[in-house]
Amino acid sequence: MKNLPAKVLGSVVATKERGATAVEYGIMVALIAAVIITVVTLLGTNLSSMFNSVAGSI
């Protein structure tokens, strides 16, 4: 019976950690997706202008 409060507290802390970890992973995935979208947009614009200049030179 002496360990009952520790077990209850441990299960509550473990539950909260699991939820916080999922939120952190969600934020991390959203940030990575934002970076990928930004890089692809910038590269797409630069590549498009480069191909247009090459096509004009030909």
PDB file of C-alpha atoms in Angstrom:
ATOM      1  CA  MET A   1       0.000   0.000   0.000  1.00  0.00           C
ATOM      2  CA  LYS A   2       2.950   2.314   0.479  1.00  0.00           C
ATOM      3  CA  ASN A   3       3.667   2.331  -3.260  1.00  0.00           C
ATOM      4  CA  LEU A   4       0.078   2.962  -4.369  1.00  0.00           C
ATOM      5  CA  PRO A   5       0.440   6.781  -4.674  1.00  0.00           C
ATOM      6  CA  ALA A   6       3.670   6.320  -6.614  1.00  0.00           C
ATOM      7  CA  LYS A   7       1.979   3.885  -9.016  1.00  0.00           C
ATOM      8  CA  VAL A   8      -0.964   6.224  -9.561  1.00  0.00           C
ATOM      9  CA  LEU A   9       1.325   9.224 -10.075  1.00  0.00           C
ATOM     10  CA  GLY A  10       3.558   7.191 -12.401  1.00  0.00           C
ATOM     11  CA  SER A  11       0.650   6.173 -14.601  1.00  0.00           C
ATOM     12  CA  VAL A  12      -0.620   9.765 -14.790  1.00  0.00           C
ATOM     13  CA  VAL A  13       2.839  11.075 -15.699  1.00  0.00           C
ATOM     14  CA  ALA A  14       3.313   8.328 -18.302  1.00  0.00           C
ATOM     15  CA  THR A  15      -0.049   9.175 -19.887  1.00  0.00           C
ATOM     16  CA  LYS A  16       0.784  12.867 -20.029  1.00  0.00           C
ATOM     17  CA  GLU A  17       4.226  12.158 -21.528  1.00  0.00           C
ATOM     18  CA  ARG A  18       2.730  10.005 -24.239  1.00  0.00           C
ATOM     19  CA  GLY A  19       0.282  12.752 -25.230  1.00  0.00           C
ATOM     20  CA  ALA A  20       2.931  15.454 -25.170  1.00  0.00           C
ATOM     21  CA  THR A  21       5.206  13.341 -27.333  1.00  0.00           C
ATOM     22  CA  ALA A  22       2.500  12.950 -29.982  1.00  0.00           C
ATOM     23  CA  VAL A  23       1.938  16.712 -29.987  1.00  0.00           C
ATOM     24  CA  GLU A  24       5.659  17.336 -30.321  1.00  0.00           C
ATOM     25  CA  TYR A  25       5.908  14.899 -33.247  1.00  0.00           C
ATOM     26  CA  GLY A  26       2.942  16.601 -34.895  1.00  0.00           C
ATOM     27  CA  ILE A  27       4.578  20.018 -34.584  1.00  0.00           C
ATOM     28  CA  MET A  28       7.860  18.646 -35.895  1.00  0.00           C
ATOM     29  CA  VAL A  29       6.171  17.050 -38.932  1.00  0.00           C
ATOM     30  CA  ALA A  30       4.300  20.294 -39.659  1.00  0.00           C
ATOM     31  CA  LEU A  31       7.533  22.316 -39.533  1.00  0.00           C
ATOM     32  CA  ILE A  32       9.352  19.846 -41.775  1.00  0.00           C
ATOM     33  CA  ALA A  33       6.473  19.955 -44.266  1.00  0.00           C
ATOM     34  CA  ALA A  34       6.547  23.770 -44.264  1.00  0.00           C
ATOM     35  CA  VAL A  35      10.291  23.776 -44.961  1.00  0.00           C
ATOM     36  CA  ILE A  36       9.918  21.234 -47.775  1.00  0.00           C
ATOM     37  CA  ILE A  37       7.094  23.227 -49.381  1.00  0.00           C
ATOM     38  CA  THR A  38       9.129  26.442 -49.167  1.00  0.00           C
ATOM     39  CA  VAL A  39      12.250  24.842 -50.667  1.00  0.00           C
ATOM     40  CA  VAL A  40      10.321  23.162 -53.488  1.00  0.00           C
ATOM     41  CA  THR A  41       8.542  26.430 -54.306  1.00  0.00           C
ATOM     42  CA  LEU A  42      11.797  28.389 -54.435  1.00  0.00           C
ATOM     43  CA  LEU A  43      13.609  25.722 -56.448  1.00  0.00           C
ATOM     44  CA  GLY A  44      10.675  25.356 -58.817  1.00  0.00           C
ATOM     45  CA  THR A  45      10.687  29.065 -59.588  1.00  0.00           C
ATOM     46  CA  ASN A  46      14.454  29.127 -60.101  1.00  0.00           C
ATOM     47  CA  LEU A  47      14.439  26.000 -62.250  1.00  0.00           C
ATOM     48  CA  SER A  48      11.603  27.310 -64.360  1.00  0.00           C
ATOM     49  CA  SER A  49      13.459  30.554 -65.097  1.00  0.00           C
ATOM     50  CA  MET A  50      16.653  28.625 -65.822  1.00  0.00           C
ATOM     51  CA  PHE A  51      14.903  26.298 -68.287  1.00  0.00           C
ATOM     52  CA  ASN A  52      13.235  29.277 -69.964  1.00  0.00           C
ATOM     53  CA  SER A  53      16.596  31.013 -70.419  1.00  0.00           C
ATOM     54  CA  VAL A  54      18.150  27.827 -71.825  1.00  0.00           C
ATOM     55  CA  ALA A  55      15.193  27.359 -74.172  1.00  0.00           C
ATOM     56  CA  GLY A  56      15.545  30.974 -75.311  1.00  0.00           C
ATOM     57  CA  SER A  57      19.250  30.473 -75.975  1.00  0.00           C
ATOM     58  CA  ILE A  58      18.583  27.460 -78.151  1.00  0.00           C
TER      59      ILE A  58
END
